[in-house]
């Protein structure tokens, strides 16, 4: 088929469930010149799809993964092959045998309610009804999700192949990809052992072979394949006479890293309890060679009995009927993990037209295919994918050893109870600010993000807790990775002055003759101000969704410093920058101290030759000056709602800057404060956190940042879409919990008039307010004073809609 602008040539590498789903989604959108290349035989080519047990549990702490799974269930339920459905909706059941797991199931039930999945906590007796073979005496309760079930992955692949083929796609097996052709930074074709296929777009959906294809394209694919044990029993008397593939819910025994599903009169068992078994994707055998070595397929490795023994004992304890059973067959199946457990999706900026759809499990396969197809055809997916974006990893997170170590840890933690603040244990420390040694001396409690060590509080401030008076007691979950010291640091910031390490916040430098025009076009606010101005603005996409929020400081006519969020911001600006604009990430070579509190001016003014008075150095202004011997870029900004400055310098001078400020603040009682206090203070002011409170699924007006949009100026990305939007139907809404002792942490469902109506984004105890603050996406129009309930670990916690900002609404503390 000849290529036209309306029907670009697309080559998809891999005819597993993702490749077949993508071909179906693309052809359904009118892109019909699709070629799917597969090295193995169809319809079972030998990748992870060919051996996948097919369990689909939709509920996830990630809203994005839940949405991808929901679409997968919806689509596969609508597909059949020869009258056999591609999805067997037997439901799901997760068991709790410990109090900790039962609490986790209540949290998961909360996620289900937040993200629109049916689910309920059920009694041990009900668990026994659903799975009669379990020993009820071991069980404390369960989470039953009736719409989960078994995806018949190979059938779903066949069904979508047939639909895509009918629209013009072709599927070619026995074609091994040997190279990716490119010209002028764009992909032009795919080379195989049976010829070359010209292409305008190439999608790597090669599963655990993704790094192999990526290397051919010169594109890094941070993916680690690992082998996972799966065994099948012989026929069981308790299942004799069964004719259906399965009649009971798919079962998870996460306290022992096990899952179970029926295979008619047998049971299949998967285990994550064994040691990580990494696989080198460059050493995986081709299909025919694997078969010649008595392997069922390249993705099926020999079963390791020594790893299985402990899990088999756990199986027999949960299900006494298995004590006389034998394992009939087993294998170690290979599938993909990433350093954060999420898929890797999107188009490479370095090789335009080369797309990744990798590290995708069957559970999310159709949802990922739909999102990537929308991205390719429409220019953006319809759901937020920032957690899956291929640009999300820092350079320091892309080394092979990092990907291996973190990928293996993701395998180990698949079924673990993971606190939202829980950091990985290794490799740490990886990235540290210049202040790290001083922070250690002050007893910093470090958590980690983006590879950075981030102090959450300092034990040196523990003596300040005594002056607070009694604090509300916390439950064990909310007390994890928390300390009352955070309350003392928040109070010290409100009443005195504190130093905050802001180094991990991303900093970009934009320079060149066209830099003002470029940034003005790319962002939503007015940047045409004199040097020295700082502007809060937004990066929007063409649909008006919030890609990121920025602080843009104009330091010279053609030089800007941009405070950004993720690596995706750099990637987005580089994609659109004209030749006369230069964009570079300066984060690693610089550092930043936030000096905030009513005594901030008293600290910095004696240390600088410039006038830091309100009249001479107003709010949202920048100045290049000195603090002691250290050249700094000072910006009068405050993310905590207090007077103060962000002070930037080069990394080599960072320690001197910290020491100068520390010594200068001794008589003022200066303290170092951490992220825990910081988060509390910013929520009291209603300051949004991109990626948590708002994403590209939200527009600025419903997210409460419409003040950063100037619709009266020249065109900018997203303006037309915003002009066409009607009245908002939802709002990011501030809530105050009614009980001074109650806390929530985020992602909990919010009930209005007894029904789920939204979910919490950010939450933290507001130490100044004496109440927990929660922001939530809720229906627009809820008046102040409306009572709602937030479900926290199975309990309905009352809260009230509040006005914002909750603290210092007239902004007098910042502007003095």
PDB file of N, CA, C and O in Angstrom, residues 61-126:
ATOM      1  N   UNK A  61      -2.378   1.183  42.755  1.00  0.00           N
ATOM      2  CA  UNK A  61      -2.175   2.494  43.371  1.00  0.00           C
ATOM      3  C   UNK A  61      -1.993   3.578  42.323  1.00  0.00           C
ATOM      4  O   UNK A  61      -2.233   4.759  42.599  1.00  0.00           O
ATOM      5  N   UNK A  62      -1.578   3.192  41.125  1.00  0.00           N
ATOM      6  CA  UNK A  62      -1.445   4.139  40.017  1.00  0.00           C
ATOM      7  C   UNK A  62      -2.789   4.276  39.303  1.00  0.00           C
ATOM      8  O   UNK A  62      -3.331   3.305  38.778  1.00  0.00           O
ATOM      9  N   UNK A  63      -3.312   5.494  39.270  1.00  0.00           N
ATOM     10  CA  UNK A  63      -4.548   5.759  38.533  1.00  0.00           C
ATOM     11  C   UNK A  63      -4.378   5.424  37.058  1.00  0.00           C
ATOM     12  O   UNK A  63      -5.296   4.898  36.409  1.00  0.00           O
ATOM     13  N   UNK A  64      -3.190   5.701  36.525  1.00  0.00           N
ATOM     14  CA  UNK A  64      -2.929   5.433  35.114  1.00  0.00           C
ATOM     15  C   UNK A  64      -2.986   3.943  34.814  1.00  0.00           C
ATOM     16  O   UNK A  64      -3.646   3.521  33.854  1.00  0.00           O
ATOM     17  N   UNK A  65      -2.297   3.130  35.603  1.00  0.00           N
ATOM     18  CA  UNK A  65      -2.316   1.690  35.353  1.00  0.00           C
ATOM     19  C   UNK A  65      -3.718   1.121  35.498  1.00  0.00           C
ATOM     20  O   UNK A  65      -4.110   0.214  34.759  1.00  0.00           O
ATOM     21  N   UNK A  66      -4.489   1.637  36.443  1.00  0.00           N
ATOM     22  CA  UNK A  66      -5.861   1.167  36.589  1.00  0.00           C
ATOM     23  C   UNK A  66      -6.678   1.502  35.353  1.00  0.00           C
ATOM     24  O   UNK A  66      -7.450   0.668  34.856  1.00  0.00           O
ATOM     25  N   UNK A  67      -6.507   2.712  34.824  1.00  0.00           N
ATOM     26  CA  UNK A  67      -7.244   3.093  33.620  1.00  0.00           C
ATOM     27  C   UNK A  67      -6.854   2.219  32.432  1.00  0.00           C
ATOM     28  O   UNK A  67      -7.709   1.800  31.635  1.00  0.00           O
ATOM     29  N   UNK A  68      -5.570   1.909  32.302  1.00  0.00           N
ATOM     30  CA  UNK A  68      -5.123   1.039  31.211  1.00  0.00           C
ATOM     31  C   UNK A  68      -5.707  -0.359  31.357  1.00  0.00           C
ATOM     32  O   UNK A  68      -6.118  -0.986  30.372  1.00  0.00           O
ATOM     33  N   UNK A  69      -5.771  -0.868  32.576  1.00  0.00           N
ATOM     34  CA  UNK A  69      -6.334  -2.198  32.807  1.00  0.00           C
ATOM     35  C   UNK A  69      -7.838  -2.202  32.570  1.00  0.00           C
ATOM     36  O   UNK A  69      -8.387  -3.184  32.032  1.00  0.00           O
ATOM     37  N   UNK A  70      -8.513  -1.144  32.975  1.00  0.00           N
ATOM     38  CA  UNK A  70      -9.967  -1.093  32.765  1.00  0.00           C
ATOM     39  C   UNK A  70     -10.302  -1.170  31.282  1.00  0.00           C
ATOM     40  O   UNK A  70     -11.243  -1.872  30.874  1.00  0.00           O
ATOM     41  N   UNK A  71      -9.565  -0.451  30.462  1.00  0.00           N
ATOM     42  CA  UNK A  71      -9.828  -0.517  29.017  1.00  0.00           C
ATOM     43  C   UNK A  71      -9.510  -1.903  28.481  1.00  0.00           C
ATOM     44  O   UNK A  71     -10.230  -2.417  27.606  1.00  0.00           O
ATOM     45  N   UNK A  72      -8.447  -2.516  28.975  1.00  0.00           N
ATOM     46  CA  UNK A  72      -8.106  -3.869  28.522  1.00  0.00           C
ATOM     47  C   UNK A  72      -9.245  -4.832  28.793  1.00  0.00           C
ATOM     48  O   UNK A  72      -9.621  -5.638  27.929  1.00  0.00           O
ATOM     49  N   UNK A  73      -9.827  -4.767  29.991  1.00  0.00           N
ATOM     50  CA  UNK A  73     -10.960  -5.635  30.322  1.00  0.00           C
ATOM     51  C   UNK A  73     -12.150  -5.325  29.411  1.00  0.00           C
ATOM     52  O   UNK A  73     -12.790  -6.238  28.865  1.00  0.00           O
ATOM     53  N   UNK A  74     -12.427  -4.046  29.256  1.00  0.00           N
ATOM     54  CA  UNK A  74     -13.552  -3.642  28.415  1.00  0.00           C
ATOM     55  C   UNK A  74     -13.394  -4.154  26.985  1.00  0.00           C
ATOM     56  O   UNK A  74     -14.336  -4.712  26.394  1.00  0.00           O
ATOM     57  N   UNK A  75     -12.206  -4.007  26.450  1.00  0.00           N
ATOM     58  CA  UNK A  75     -12.002  -4.403  25.057  1.00  0.00           C
ATOM     59  C   UNK A  75     -11.999  -5.909  24.890  1.00  0.00           C
ATOM     60  O   UNK A  75     -12.678  -6.452  24.004  1.00  0.00           O
ATOM     61  N   UNK A  76     -11.237  -6.605  25.722  1.00  0.00           N
ATOM     62  CA  UNK A  76     -11.135  -8.049  25.566  1.00  0.00           C
ATOM     63  C   UNK A  76     -12.477  -8.735  25.820  1.00  0.00           C
ATOM     64  O   UNK A  76     -12.765  -9.781  25.237  1.00  0.00           O
ATOM     65  N   UNK A  77     -13.292  -8.153  26.682  1.00  0.00           N
ATOM     66  CA  UNK A  77     -14.629  -8.714  26.918  1.00  0.00           C
ATOM     67  C   UNK A  77     -15.477  -8.644  25.656  1.00  0.00           C
ATOM     68  O   UNK A  77     -16.351  -9.496  25.428  1.00  0.00           O
ATOM     69  N   UNK A  78     -15.205  -7.652  24.818  1.00  0.00           N
ATOM     70  CA  UNK A  78     -15.995  -7.479  23.591  1.00  0.00           C
ATOM     71  C   UNK A  78     -15.483  -8.325  22.431  1.00  0.00           C
ATOM     72  O   UNK A  78     -16.109  -8.361  21.369  1.00  0.00           O
ATOM     73  N   UNK A  79     -14.335  -8.996  22.609  1.00  0.00           N
ATOM     74  CA  UNK A  79     -13.731  -9.770  21.534  1.00  0.00           C
ATOM     75  C   UNK A  79     -13.944 -11.265  21.747  1.00  0.00           C
ATOM     76  O   UNK A  79     -13.974 -11.733  22.887  1.00  0.00           O
ATOM     77  N   UNK A  80     -14.064 -11.994  20.654  1.00  0.00           N
ATOM     78  CA  UNK A  80     -14.103 -13.454  20.763  1.00  0.00           C
ATOM     79  C   UNK A  80     -13.478 -14.063  19.510  1.00  0.00           C
ATOM     80  O   UNK A  80     -13.343 -13.404  18.476  1.00  0.00           O
ATOM     81  N   UNK A  81     -13.108 -15.313  19.625  1.00  0.00           N
ATOM     82  CA  UNK A  81     -12.601 -16.096  18.503  1.00  0.00           C
ATOM     83  C   UNK A  81     -13.397 -17.392  18.465  1.00  0.00           C
ATOM     84  O   UNK A  81     -13.386 -18.165  19.432  1.00  0.00           O
ATOM     85  N   UNK A  82     -14.111 -17.591  17.378  1.00  0.00           N
ATOM     86  CA  UNK A  82     -14.943 -18.796  17.210  1.00  0.00           C
ATOM     87  C   UNK A  82     -15.881 -18.990  18.398  1.00  0.00           C
ATOM     88  O   UNK A  82     -16.089 -20.106  18.905  1.00  0.00           O
ATOM     89  N   UNK A  83     -16.443 -17.882  18.878  1.00  0.00           N
ATOM     90  CA  UNK A  83     -17.412 -17.945  19.954  1.00  0.00           C
ATOM     91  C   UNK A  83     -16.818 -18.014  21.346  1.00  0.00           C
ATOM     92  O   UNK A  83     -17.562 -18.033  22.337  1.00  0.00           O
ATOM     93  N   UNK A  84     -15.497 -18.044  21.450  1.00  0.00           N
ATOM     94  CA  UNK A  84     -14.844 -18.083  22.757  1.00  0.00           C
ATOM     95  C   UNK A  84     -14.389 -16.665  23.108  1.00  0.00           C
ATOM     96  O   UNK A  84     -13.617 -16.050  22.369  1.00  0.00           O
ATOM     97  N   UNK A  85     -14.857 -16.152  24.244  1.00  0.00           N
ATOM     98  CA  UNK A  85     -14.524 -14.797  24.652  1.00  0.00           C
ATOM     99  C   UNK A  85     -13.038 -14.681  24.949  1.00  0.00           C
ATOM    100  O   UNK A  85     -12.405 -15.606  25.466  1.00  0.00           O
ATOM    101  N   UNK A  86     -12.500 -13.490  24.659  1.00  0.00           N
ATOM    102  CA  UNK A  86     -11.082 -13.237  24.940  1.00  0.00           C
ATOM    103  C   UNK A  86     -10.852 -12.831  26.399  1.00  0.00           C
ATOM    104  O   UNK A  86      -9.706 -12.650  26.813  1.00  0.00           O
ATOM    105  N   UNK A  87     -11.928 -12.707  27.160  1.00  0.00           N
ATOM    106  CA  UNK A  87     -11.795 -12.396  28.583  1.00  0.00           C
ATOM    107  C   UNK A  87     -12.797 -13.214  29.365  1.00  0.00           C
ATOM    108  O   UNK A  87     -13.987 -13.215  29.073  1.00  0.00           O
ATOM    109  N   UNK A  88     -12.309 -13.920  30.365  1.00  0.00           N
ATOM    110  CA  UNK A  88     -13.151 -14.768  31.212  1.00  0.00           C
ATOM    111  C   UNK A  88     -13.309 -14.057  32.551  1.00  0.00           C
ATOM    112  O   UNK A  88     -12.412 -14.077  33.393  1.00  0.00           O
ATOM    113  N   UNK A  89     -14.462 -13.425  32.748  1.00  0.00           N
ATOM    114  CA  UNK A  89     -14.653 -12.539  33.888  1.00  0.00           C
ATOM    115  C   UNK A  89     -15.097 -13.326  35.127  1.00  0.00           C
ATOM    116  O   UNK A  89     -16.240 -13.274  35.565  1.00  0.00           O
ATOM    117  N   UNK A  90     -14.134 -14.021  35.711  1.00  0.00           N
ATOM    118  CA  UNK A  90     -14.412 -14.810  36.909  1.00  0.00           C
ATOM    119  C   UNK A  90     -14.229 -13.998  38.183  1.00  0.00           C
ATOM    120  O   UNK A  90     -14.555 -14.473  39.284  1.00  0.00           O
ATOM    121  N   UNK A  91     -13.711 -12.788  38.070  1.00  0.00           N
ATOM    122  CA  UNK A  91     -13.463 -11.975  39.246  1.00  0.00           C
ATOM    123  C   UNK A  91     -12.082 -12.220  39.831  1.00  0.00           C
ATOM    124  O   UNK A  91     -11.331 -13.091  39.373  1.00  0.00           O
ATOM    125  N   UNK A  92     -11.767 -11.446  40.842  1.00  0.00           N
ATOM    126  CA  UNK A  92     -10.491 -11.596  41.532  1.00  0.00           C
ATOM    127  C   UNK A  92     -10.708 -11.609  43.034  1.00  0.00           C
ATOM    128  O   UNK A  92     -11.662 -11.022  43.551  1.00  0.00           O
ATOM    129  N   UNK A  93      -9.815 -12.309  43.726  1.00  0.00           N
ATOM    130  CA  UNK A  93      -9.877 -12.383  45.184  1.00  0.00           C
ATOM    131  C   UNK A  93      -8.459 -12.290  45.733  1.00  0.00           C
ATOM    132  O   UNK A  93      -7.595 -13.087  45.373  1.00  0.00           O
ATOM    133  N   UNK A  94      -8.222 -11.298  46.585  1.00  0.00           N
ATOM    134  CA  UNK A  94      -6.932 -11.134  47.251  1.00  0.00           C
ATOM    135  C   UNK A  94      -7.121 -11.438  48.725  1.00  0.00           C
ATOM    136  O   UNK A  94      -8.011 -10.884  49.374  1.00  0.00           O
ATOM    137  N   UNK A  95      -6.286 -12.317  49.259  1.00  0.00           N
ATOM    138  CA  UNK A  95      -6.427 -12.779  50.634  1.00  0.00           C
ATOM    139  C   UNK A  95      -5.496 -12.022  51.570  1.00  0.00           C
ATOM    140  O   UNK A  95      -4.370 -11.672  51.193  1.00  0.00           O
ATOM    141  N   UNK A  96      -5.961 -11.840  52.799  1.00  0.00           N
ATOM    142  CA  UNK A  96      -5.117 -11.298  53.859  1.00  0.00           C
ATOM    143  C   UNK A  96      -4.992 -12.346  54.957  1.00  0.00           C
ATOM    144  O   UNK A  96      -6.004 -12.850  55.455  1.00  0.00           O
ATOM    145  N   UNK A  97      -3.760 -12.674  55.315  1.00  0.00           N
ATOM    146  CA  UNK A  97      -3.521 -13.593  56.431  1.00  0.00           C
ATOM    147  C   UNK A  97      -2.789 -12.897  57.573  1.00  0.00           C
ATOM    148  O   UNK A  97      -2.433 -13.547  58.554  1.00  0.00           O
ATOM    149  N   UNK A  98      -2.553 -11.592  57.428  1.00  0.00           N
ATOM    150  CA  UNK A  98      -1.934 -10.797  58.491  1.00  0.00           C
ATOM    151  C   UNK A  98      -2.724  -9.502  58.628  1.00  0.00           C
ATOM    152  O   UNK A  98      -3.347  -9.034  57.655  1.00  0.00           O
ATOM    153  N   UNK A  99      -2.689  -8.876  59.799  1.00  0.00           N
ATOM    154  CA  UNK A  99      -3.365  -7.574  59.947  1.00  0.00           C
ATOM    155  C   UNK A  99      -2.818  -6.523  58.986  1.00  0.00           C
ATOM    156  O   UNK A  99      -3.571  -5.677  58.491  1.00  0.00           O
ATOM    157  N   UNK A 100      -1.503  -6.557  58.734  1.00  0.00           N
ATOM    158  CA  UNK A 100      -0.907  -5.585  57.825  1.00  0.00           C
ATOM    159  C   UNK A 100      -1.471  -5.726  56.414  1.00  0.00           C
ATOM    160  O   UNK A 100      -1.748  -4.735  55.741  1.00  0.00           O
ATOM    161  N   UNK A 101      -1.653  -6.965  55.996  1.00  0.00           N
ATOM    162  CA  UNK A 101      -2.210  -7.188  54.663  1.00  0.00           C
ATOM    163  C   UNK A 101      -3.683  -6.808  54.613  1.00  0.00           C
ATOM    164  O   UNK A 101      -4.146  -6.263  53.605  1.00  0.00           O
ATOM    165  N   UNK A 102      -4.415  -7.063  55.662  1.00  0.00           N
ATOM    166  CA  UNK A 102      -5.826  -6.686  55.666  1.00  0.00           C
ATOM    167  C   UNK A 102      -5.966  -5.171  55.560  1.00  0.00           C
ATOM    168  O   UNK A 102      -6.834  -4.672  54.818  1.00  0.00           O
ATOM    169  N   UNK A 103      -5.114  -4.428  56.269  1.00  0.00           N
ATOM    170  CA  UNK A 103      -5.138  -2.974  56.132  1.00  0.00           C
ATOM    171  C   UNK A 103      -4.799  -2.562  54.704  1.00  0.00           C
ATOM    172  O   UNK A 103      -5.404  -1.638  54.142  1.00  0.00           O
ATOM    173  N   UNK A 104      -3.839  -3.254  54.089  1.00  0.00           N
ATOM    174  CA  UNK A 104      -3.481  -2.963  52.698  1.00  0.00           C
ATOM    175  C   UNK A 104      -4.652  -3.235  51.767  1.00  0.00           C
ATOM    176  O   UNK A 104      -4.895  -2.478  50.812  1.00  0.00           O
ATOM    177  N   UNK A 105      -5.410  -4.301  52.022  1.00  0.00           N
ATOM    178  CA  UNK A 105      -6.579  -4.578  51.179  1.00  0.00           C
ATOM    179  C   UNK A 105      -7.630  -3.486  51.324  1.00  0.00           C
ATOM    180  O   UNK A 105      -8.314  -3.135  50.354  1.00  0.00           O
ATOM    181  N   UNK A 106      -7.764  -2.933  52.523  1.00  0.00           N
ATOM    182  CA  UNK A 106      -8.675  -1.795  52.686  1.00  0.00           C
ATOM    183  C   UNK A 106      -8.174  -0.609  51.864  1.00  0.00           C
ATOM    184  O   UNK A 106      -8.985   0.108  51.252  1.00  0.00           O
ATOM    185  N   UNK A 107      -6.875  -0.380  51.844  1.00  0.00           N
ATOM    186  CA  UNK A 107      -6.341   0.699  51.005  1.00  0.00           C
ATOM    187  C   UNK A 107      -6.594   0.406  49.536  1.00  0.00           C
ATOM    188  O   UNK A 107      -6.943   1.310  48.764  1.00  0.00           O
ATOM    189  N   UNK A 108      -6.426  -0.845  49.150  1.00  0.00           N
ATOM    190  CA  UNK A 108      -6.672  -1.198  47.747  1.00  0.00           C
ATOM    191  C   UNK A 108      -8.147  -1.056  47.391  1.00  0.00           C
ATOM    192  O   UNK A 108      -8.484  -0.654  46.273  1.00  0.00           O
ATOM    193  N   UNK A 109      -9.016  -1.381  48.324  1.00  0.00           N
ATOM    194  CA  UNK A 109     -10.442  -1.141  48.086  1.00  0.00           C
ATOM    195  C   UNK A 109     -10.701   0.348  47.903  1.00  0.00           C
ATOM    196  O   UNK A 109     -11.567   0.757  47.108  1.00  0.00           O
ATOM    197  N   UNK A 110      -9.933   1.177  48.627  1.00  0.00           N
ATOM    198  CA  UNK A 110     -10.031   2.616  48.439  1.00  0.00           C
ATOM    199  C   UNK A 110      -9.573   3.046  47.060  1.00  0.00           C
ATOM    200  O   UNK A 110     -10.213   3.877  46.405  1.00  0.00           O
ATOM    201  N   UNK A 111      -8.466   2.473  46.591  1.00  0.00           N
ATOM    202  CA  UNK A 111      -8.031   2.771  45.221  1.00  0.00           C
ATOM    203  C   UNK A 111      -9.119   2.393  44.220  1.00  0.00           C
ATOM    204  O   UNK A 111      -9.394   3.138  43.270  1.00  0.00           O
ATOM    205  N   UNK A 112      -9.714   1.220  44.413  1.00  0.00           N
ATOM    206  CA  UNK A 112     -10.764   0.769  43.497  1.00  0.00           C
ATOM    207  C   UNK A 112     -11.897   1.784  43.448  1.00  0.00           C
ATOM    208  O   UNK A 112     -12.383   2.152  42.369  1.00  0.00           O
ATOM    209  N   UNK A 113     -12.322   2.266  44.628  1.00  0.00           N
ATOM    210  CA  UNK A 113     -13.397   3.258  44.656  1.00  0.00           C
ATOM    211  C   UNK A 113     -12.951   4.573  44.026  1.00  0.00           C
ATOM    212  O   UNK A 113     -13.725   5.240  43.324  1.00  0.00           O
ATOM    213  N   UNK A 114     -11.710   4.969  44.258  1.00  0.00           N
ATOM    214  CA  UNK A 114     -11.197   6.211  43.669  1.00  0.00           C
ATOM    215  C   UNK A 114     -11.168   6.150  42.157  1.00  0.00           C
ATOM    216  O   UNK A 114     -11.487   7.126  41.470  1.00  0.00           O
ATOM    217  N   UNK A 115     -10.761   4.995  41.619  1.00  0.00           N
ATOM    218  CA  UNK A 115     -10.541   4.903  40.169  1.00  0.00           C
ATOM    219  C   UNK A 115     -11.708   4.254  39.429  1.00  0.00           C
ATOM    220  O   UNK A 115     -11.615   4.004  38.234  1.00  0.00           O
ATOM    221  N   UNK A 116     -12.807   3.940  40.121  1.00  0.00           N
ATOM    222  CA  UNK A 116     -14.002   3.454  39.434  1.00  0.00           C
ATOM    223  C   UNK A 116     -14.038   1.971  39.162  1.00  0.00           C
ATOM    224  O   UNK A 116     -14.658   1.520  38.194  1.00  0.00           O
ATOM    225  N   UNK A 117     -13.405   1.155  40.010  1.00  0.00           N
ATOM    226  CA  UNK A 117     -13.422  -0.298  39.880  1.00  0.00           C
ATOM    227  C   UNK A 117     -14.306  -0.873  40.989  1.00  0.00           C
ATOM    228  O   UNK A 117     -14.192  -0.458  42.148  1.00  0.00           O
ATOM    229  N   UNK A 118     -15.158  -1.811  40.643  1.00  0.00           N
ATOM    230  CA  UNK A 118     -15.989  -2.437  41.674  1.00  0.00           C
ATOM    231  C   UNK A 118     -15.147  -3.338  42.572  1.00  0.00           C
ATOM    232  O   UNK A 118     -14.351  -4.139  42.081  1.00  0.00           O
ATOM    233  N   UNK A 119     -15.321  -3.212  43.874  1.00  0.00           N
ATOM    234  CA  UNK A 119     -14.584  -4.058  44.797  1.00  0.00           C
ATOM    235  C   UNK A 119     -15.120  -3.901  46.198  1.00  0.00           C
ATOM    236  O   UNK A 119     -15.664  -2.852  46.557  1.00  0.00           O
ATOM    237  N   UNK A 120     -14.975  -4.950  47.009  1.00  0.00           N
ATOM    238  CA  UNK A 120     -15.419  -4.880  48.398  1.00  0.00           C
ATOM    239  C   UNK A 120     -14.570  -5.805  49.256  1.00  0.00           C
ATOM    240  O   UNK A 120     -14.068  -6.829  48.801  1.00  0.00           O
ATOM    241  N   UNK A 121     -14.412  -5.412  50.527  1.00  0.00           N
ATOM    242  CA  UNK A 121     -13.753  -6.263  51.500  1.00  0.00           C
ATOM    243  C   UNK A 121     -14.761  -7.309  51.970  1.00  0.00           C
ATOM    244  O   UNK A 121     -15.902  -6.976  52.322  1.00  0.00           O
ATOM    245  N   UNK A 122     -14.336  -8.567  51.952  1.00  0.00           N
ATOM    246  CA  UNK A 122     -15.244  -9.660  52.312  1.00  0.00           C
ATOM    247  C   UNK A 122     -14.662 -10.453  53.483  1.00  0.00           C
ATOM    248  O   UNK A 122     -13.463 -10.402  53.770  1.00  0.00           O
ATOM    249  N   UNK A 123     -15.532 -11.181  54.140  1.00  0.00           N
ATOM    250  CA  UNK A 123     -15.166 -11.934  55.336  1.00  0.00           C
ATOM    251  C   UNK A 123     -14.420 -13.212  54.974  1.00  0.00           C
ATOM    252  O   UNK A 123     -14.459 -13.666  53.816  1.00  0.00           O
ATOM    253  N   UNK A 124     -13.764 -13.833  55.968  1.00  0.00           N
ATOM    254  CA  UNK A 124     -13.141 -15.135  55.715  1.00  0.00           C
ATOM    255  C   UNK A 124     -14.145 -16.165  55.199  1.00  0.00           C
ATOM    256  O   UNK A 124     -13.805 -16.974  54.322  1.00  0.00           O
ATOM    257  N   UNK A 125     -15.351 -16.134  55.738  1.00  0.00           N
ATOM    258  CA  UNK A 125     -16.369 -17.094  55.282  1.00  0.00           C
ATOM    259  C   UNK A 125     -16.686 -16.885  53.806  1.00  0.00           C
ATOM    260  O   UNK A 125     -16.850 -17.849  53.045  1.00  0.00           O
ATOM    261  N   UNK A 126     -16.781 -15.623  53.373  1.00  0.00           N
ATOM    262  CA  UNK A 126     -17.059 -15.354  51.965  1.00  0.00           C
ATOM    263  C   UNK A 126     -15.880 -15.776  51.095  1.00  0.00           C
ATOM    264  O   UNK A 126     -16.069 -16.290  49.980  1.00  0.00           O
TER     265      UNK A 126
END
